[in-house]
Amino acid sequence: MARYYFDLVDQGGLVVDEEGLAFSDMEGVEQEATRAMADAAKESLQRPFKPGEAALEVRDDSGLVLRFGSQ
């Protein structure tokens, strides 16, 4: 199983996931990324984001795998 890290990029900068989670397939990674973006959207109600100011970068030990959102 590979370890994936879910980093949040927003107007405040980069929040790096230093622990990561292990997944056996990309379907699990995509599900976790979707959940993480939903959580970030909920948190944005506390501190509003302008459209396009938040993204989730998913990486493994070799680098960027997926990017959700825009920036």
mmCIF file of N, CA and C in Angstrom:
data_model
loop_
_atom_site.group_PDB
_atom_site.id
_atom_site.type_symbol
_atom_site.label_atom_id
_atom_site.label_comp_id
_atom_site.label_asym_id
_atom_site.label_seq_id
_atom_site.Cartn_x
_atom_site.Cartn_y
_atom_site.Cartn_z
ATOM 1 N N MET A 1 0.846 -1.186 0.000
ATOM 2 C CA MET A 1 0.000 0.000 0.000
ATOM 3 C C MET A 1 0.884 1.240 0.000
ATOM 4 N N ALA A 2 0.470 2.195 -0.777
ATOM 5 C CA ALA A 2 1.219 3.447 -0.883
ATOM 6 C C ALA A 2 0.651 4.473 0.091
ATOM 7 N N ARG A 3 1.500 5.386 0.531
ATOM 8 C CA ARG A 3 1.074 6.461 1.429
ATOM 9 C C ARG A 3 0.869 7.724 0.605
ATOM 10 N N TYR A 4 -0.277 8.386 0.848
ATOM 11 C CA TYR A 4 -0.635 9.615 0.143
ATOM 12 C C TYR A 4 -0.817 10.734 1.153
ATOM 13 N N TYR A 5 -0.446 11.932 0.744
ATOM 14 C CA TYR A 5 -0.501 13.117 1.595
ATOM 15 C C TYR A 5 -1.463 14.118 0.968
ATOM 16 N N PHE A 6 -2.280 14.755 1.802
ATOM 17 C CA PHE A 6 -3.340 15.649 1.342
ATOM 18 C C PHE A 6 -3.032 17.058 1.845
ATOM 19 N N ASP A 7 -2.429 17.878 0.996
ATOM 20 C CA ASP A 7 -2.009 19.231 1.358
ATOM 21 C C ASP A 7 -3.064 20.234 0.905
ATOM 22 N N LEU A 8 -3.397 21.179 1.774
ATOM 23 C CA LEU A 8 -4.376 22.214 1.448
ATOM 24 C C LEU A 8 -3.646 23.501 1.107
ATOM 25 N N VAL A 9 -3.993 24.082 -0.034
ATOM 26 C CA VAL A 9 -3.435 25.361 -0.470
ATOM 27 C C VAL A 9 -4.580 26.357 -0.472
ATOM 28 N N ASP A 10 -4.417 27.470 0.269
ATOM 29 C CA ASP A 10 -5.444 28.516 0.259
ATOM 30 C C ASP A 10 -4.773 29.870 0.370
ATOM 31 N N GLN A 11 -5.582 30.923 0.539
ATOM 32 C CA GLN A 11 -5.010 32.267 0.577
ATOM 33 C C GLN A 11 -4.070 32.464 1.763
ATOM 34 N N GLY A 12 -4.151 31.585 2.753
ATOM 35 C CA GLY A 12 -3.250 31.666 3.899
ATOM 36 C C GLY A 12 -1.930 30.952 3.678
ATOM 37 N N GLY A 13 -1.823 30.234 2.581
ATOM 38 C CA GLY A 13 -0.592 29.516 2.297
ATOM 39 C C GLY A 13 -0.831 28.030 2.114
ATOM 40 N N LEU A 14 0.131 27.241 2.517
ATOM 41 C CA LEU A 14 0.106 25.796 2.340
ATOM 42 C C LEU A 14 0.038 25.120 3.699
ATOM 43 N N VAL A 15 -0.919 24.200 3.855
ATOM 44 C CA VAL A 15 -1.002 23.369 5.053
ATOM 45 C C VAL A 15 -0.574 21.973 4.617
ATOM 46 N N VAL A 16 0.591 21.550 5.078
ATOM 47 C CA VAL A 16 1.191 20.294 4.638
ATOM 48 C C VAL A 16 0.732 19.147 5.532
ATOM 49 N N ASP A 17 0.279 18.086 4.902
ATOM 50 C CA ASP A 17 -0.066 16.845 5.595
ATOM 51 C C ASP A 17 1.232 16.073 5.798
ATOM 52 N N GLU A 18 1.697 15.988 7.025
ATOM 53 C CA GLU A 18 2.961 15.317 7.298
ATOM 54 C C GLU A 18 2.790 13.840 7.622
ATOM 55 N N GLU A 19 1.551 13.406 7.914
ATOM 56 C CA GLU A 19 1.315 12.011 8.277
ATOM 57 C C GLU A 19 0.890 11.162 7.093
ATOM 58 N N GLY A 20 -0.051 11.658 6.311
ATOM 59 C CA GLY A 20 -0.558 10.907 5.170
ATOM 60 C C GLY A 20 -1.408 9.722 5.590
ATOM 61 N N LEU A 21 -1.977 9.077 4.593
ATOM 62 C CA LEU A 21 -2.806 7.890 4.789
ATOM 63 C C LEU A 21 -2.411 6.853 3.753
ATOM 64 N N ALA A 22 -2.519 5.583 4.117
ATOM 65 C CA ALA A 22 -2.166 4.504 3.200
ATOM 66 C C ALA A 22 -3.403 4.016 2.453
ATOM 67 N N PHE A 23 -3.257 3.829 1.145
ATOM 68 C CA PHE A 23 -4.342 3.333 0.301
ATOM 69 C C PHE A 23 -3.794 2.274 -0.640
ATOM 70 N N SER A 24 -4.648 1.308 -0.947
ATOM 71 C CA SER A 24 -4.238 0.246 -1.866
ATOM 72 C C SER A 24 -4.596 0.558 -3.312
ATOM 73 N N ASP A 25 -5.494 1.569 -3.518
ATOM 74 C CA ASP A 25 -5.880 1.909 -4.886
ATOM 75 C C ASP A 25 -6.250 3.385 -4.985
ATOM 76 N N MET A 26 -6.307 3.879 -6.213
ATOM 77 C CA MET A 26 -6.612 5.297 -6.440
ATOM 78 C C MET A 26 -8.054 5.639 -6.092
ATOM 79 N N GLU A 27 -8.954 4.671 -6.124
ATOM 80 C CA GLU A 27 -10.344 4.944 -5.752
ATOM 81 C C GLU A 27 -10.420 5.436 -4.307
ATOM 82 N N GLY A 28 -9.685 4.804 -3.420
ATOM 83 C CA GLY A 28 -9.649 5.238 -2.028
ATOM 84 C C GLY A 28 -9.048 6.621 -1.881
ATOM 85 N N VAL A 29 -8.008 6.905 -2.654
ATOM 86 C CA VAL A 29 -7.366 8.223 -2.630
ATOM 87 C C VAL A 29 -8.357 9.292 -3.079
ATOM 88 N N GLU A 30 -9.076 9.026 -4.165
ATOM 89 C CA GLU A 30 -10.048 9.994 -4.682
ATOM 90 C C GLU A 30 -11.191 10.215 -3.698
ATOM 91 N N GLN A 31 -11.647 9.154 -3.027
ATOM 92 C CA GLN A 31 -12.708 9.299 -2.026
ATOM 93 C C GLN A 31 -12.238 10.160 -0.858
ATOM 94 N N GLU A 32 -11.023 9.937 -0.400
ATOM 95 C CA GLU A 32 -10.484 10.736 0.703
ATOM 96 C C GLU A 32 -10.299 12.185 0.278
ATOM 97 N N ALA A 33 -9.840 12.415 -0.937
ATOM 98 C CA ALA A 33 -9.670 13.782 -1.432
ATOM 99 C C ALA A 33 -11.015 14.497 -1.502
ATOM 100 N N THR A 34 -12.043 13.800 -1.941
ATOM 101 C CA THR A 34 -13.383 14.385 -1.995
ATOM 102 C C THR A 34 -13.861 14.750 -0.598
ATOM 103 N N ARG A 35 -13.634 13.851 0.368
ATOM 104 C CA ARG A 35 -14.020 14.127 1.754
ATOM 105 C C ARG A 35 -13.242 15.320 2.306
ATOM 106 N N ALA A 36 -11.950 15.375 2.024
ATOM 107 C CA ALA A 36 -11.121 16.473 2.521
ATOM 108 C C ALA A 36 -11.558 17.811 1.934
ATOM 109 N N MET A 37 -11.914 17.834 0.653
ATOM 110 C CA MET A 37 -12.398 19.081 0.041
ATOM 111 C C MET A 37 -13.734 19.498 0.641
ATOM 112 N N ALA A 38 -14.602 18.522 0.936
ATOM 113 C CA ALA A 38 -15.881 18.839 1.579
ATOM 114 C C ALA A 38 -15.637 19.434 2.959
ATOM 115 N N ASP A 39 -14.696 18.873 3.705
ATOM 116 C CA ASP A 39 -14.353 19.421 5.021
ATOM 117 C C ASP A 39 -13.806 20.836 4.893
ATOM 118 N N ALA A 40 -12.955 21.073 3.905
ATOM 119 C CA ALA A 40 -12.398 22.414 3.694
ATOM 120 C C ALA A 40 -13.498 23.401 3.334
ATOM 121 N N ALA A 41 -14.478 22.958 2.550
ATOM 122 C CA ALA A 41 -15.597 23.834 2.186
ATOM 123 C C ALA A 41 -16.411 24.200 3.417
ATOM 124 N N LYS A 42 -16.626 23.231 4.306
ATOM 125 C CA LYS A 42 -17.356 23.511 5.551
ATOM 126 C C LYS A 42 -16.594 24.523 6.400
ATOM 127 N N GLU A 43 -15.284 24.339 6.501
ATOM 128 C CA GLU A 43 -14.467 25.267 7.281
ATOM 129 C C GLU A 43 -14.455 26.656 6.664
ATOM 130 N N SER A 44 -14.614 26.733 5.352
ATOM 131 C CA SER A 44 -14.579 28.036 4.691
ATOM 132 C C SER A 44 -15.770 28.894 5.082
ATOM 133 N N LEU A 45 -16.813 28.273 5.622
ATOM 134 C CA LEU A 45 -17.944 29.058 6.115
ATOM 135 C C LEU A 45 -17.512 29.924 7.290
ATOM 136 N N GLN A 46 -16.491 29.480 8.016
ATOM 137 C CA GLN A 46 -15.943 30.236 9.137
ATOM 138 C C GLN A 46 -15.031 31.363 8.660
ATOM 139 N N ARG A 47 -14.354 31.143 7.565
ATOM 140 C CA ARG A 47 -13.437 32.135 6.980
ATOM 141 C C ARG A 47 -13.573 32.048 5.467
ATOM 142 N N PRO A 48 -14.437 32.856 4.911
ATOM 143 C CA PRO A 48 -14.793 32.725 3.494
ATOM 144 C C PRO A 48 -13.595 32.790 2.544
ATOM 145 N N PHE A 49 -13.668 31.968 1.524
ATOM 146 C CA PHE A 49 -12.699 31.963 0.441
ATOM 147 C C PHE A 49 -13.337 32.620 -0.764
ATOM 148 N N LYS A 50 -12.538 33.282 -1.545
ATOM 149 C CA LYS A 50 -13.004 33.726 -2.852
ATOM 150 C C LYS A 50 -12.909 32.526 -3.791
ATOM 151 N N PRO A 51 -13.768 32.468 -4.813
ATOM 152 C CA PRO A 51 -13.676 31.349 -5.753
ATOM 153 C C PRO A 51 -12.267 31.218 -6.324
ATOM 154 N N GLY A 52 -11.795 29.993 -6.408
ATOM 155 C CA GLY A 52 -10.482 29.736 -6.983
ATOM 156 C C GLY A 52 -9.326 29.917 -6.026
ATOM 157 N N GLU A 53 -9.606 30.137 -4.735
ATOM 158 C CA GLU A 53 -8.516 30.378 -3.787
ATOM 159 C C GLU A 53 -8.171 29.176 -2.925
ATOM 160 N N ALA A 54 -8.728 28.021 -3.219
ATOM 161 C CA ALA A 54 -8.399 26.843 -2.427
ATOM 162 C C ALA A 54 -8.211 25.646 -3.343
ATOM 163 N N ALA A 55 -7.259 24.816 -2.986
ATOM 164 C CA ALA A 55 -7.018 23.590 -3.742
ATOM 165 C C ALA A 55 -6.469 22.542 -2.786
ATOM 166 N N LEU A 56 -6.705 21.312 -3.121
ATOM 167 C CA LEU A 56 -6.151 20.194 -2.382
ATOM 168 C C LEU A 56 -5.163 19.500 -3.304
ATOM 169 N N GLU A 57 -3.937 19.392 -2.861
ATOM 170 C CA GLU A 57 -2.917 18.688 -3.633
ATOM 171 C C GLU A 57 -2.648 17.352 -2.963
ATOM 172 N N VAL A 58 -2.802 16.294 -3.718
ATOM 173 C CA VAL A 58 -2.558 14.950 -3.209
ATOM 174 C C VAL A 58 -1.241 14.476 -3.797
ATOM 175 N N ARG A 59 -0.362 14.005 -2.932
ATOM 176 C CA ARG A 59 0.946 13.553 -3.409
ATOM 177 C C ARG A 59 1.312 12.236 -2.743
ATOM 178 N N ASP A 60 2.177 11.508 -3.380
ATOM 179 C CA ASP A 60 2.774 10.334 -2.767
ATOM 180 C C ASP A 60 4.246 10.663 -2.526
ATOM 181 N N ASP A 61 5.029 9.684 -2.197
ATOM 182 C CA ASP A 61 6.436 9.961 -1.899
ATOM 183 C C ASP A 61 7.222 10.463 -3.105
ATOM 184 N N SER A 62 6.690 10.248 -4.308
ATOM 185 C CA SER A 62 7.411 10.697 -5.501
ATOM 186 C C SER A 62 6.951 12.057 -6.015
ATOM 187 N N GLY A 63 5.856 12.608 -5.462
ATOM 188 C CA GLY A 63 5.420 13.934 -5.890
ATOM 189 C C GLY A 63 3.921 14.044 -6.095
ATOM 190 N N LEU A 64 3.490 15.088 -6.802
ATOM 191 C CA LEU A 64 2.081 15.396 -7.009
ATOM 192 C C LEU A 64 1.380 14.303 -7.806
ATOM 193 N N VAL A 65 0.223 13.882 -7.298
ATOM 194 C CA VAL A 65 -0.569 12.860 -7.962
ATOM 195 C C VAL A 65 -1.850 13.465 -8.515
ATOM 196 N N LEU A 66 -2.573 14.221 -7.692
ATOM 197 C CA LEU A 66 -3.845 14.828 -8.075
ATOM 198 C C LEU A 66 -3.928 16.241 -7.533
ATOM 199 N N ARG A 67 -4.742 17.067 -8.185
ATOM 200 C CA ARG A 67 -5.017 18.412 -7.683
ATOM 201 C C ARG A 67 -6.509 18.648 -7.812
ATOM 202 N N PHE A 68 -7.142 19.019 -6.705
ATOM 203 C CA PHE A 68 -8.567 19.311 -6.671
ATOM 204 C C PHE A 68 -8.742 20.787 -6.372
ATOM 205 N N GLY A 69 -9.708 21.415 -7.006
ATOM 206 C CA GLY A 69 -9.919 22.844 -6.824
ATOM 207 C C GLY A 69 -9.088 23.588 -7.845
ATOM 208 N N SER A 70 -8.958 24.879 -7.616
ATOM 209 C CA SER A 70 -8.178 25.676 -8.562
ATOM 210 C C SER A 70 -7.399 26.730 -7.820
ATOM 211 N N GLN A 71 -6.298 27.079 -8.391
ATOM 212 C CA GLN A 71 -5.475 28.158 -7.857
ATOM 213 C C GLN A 71 -4.301 28.350 -8.767
#
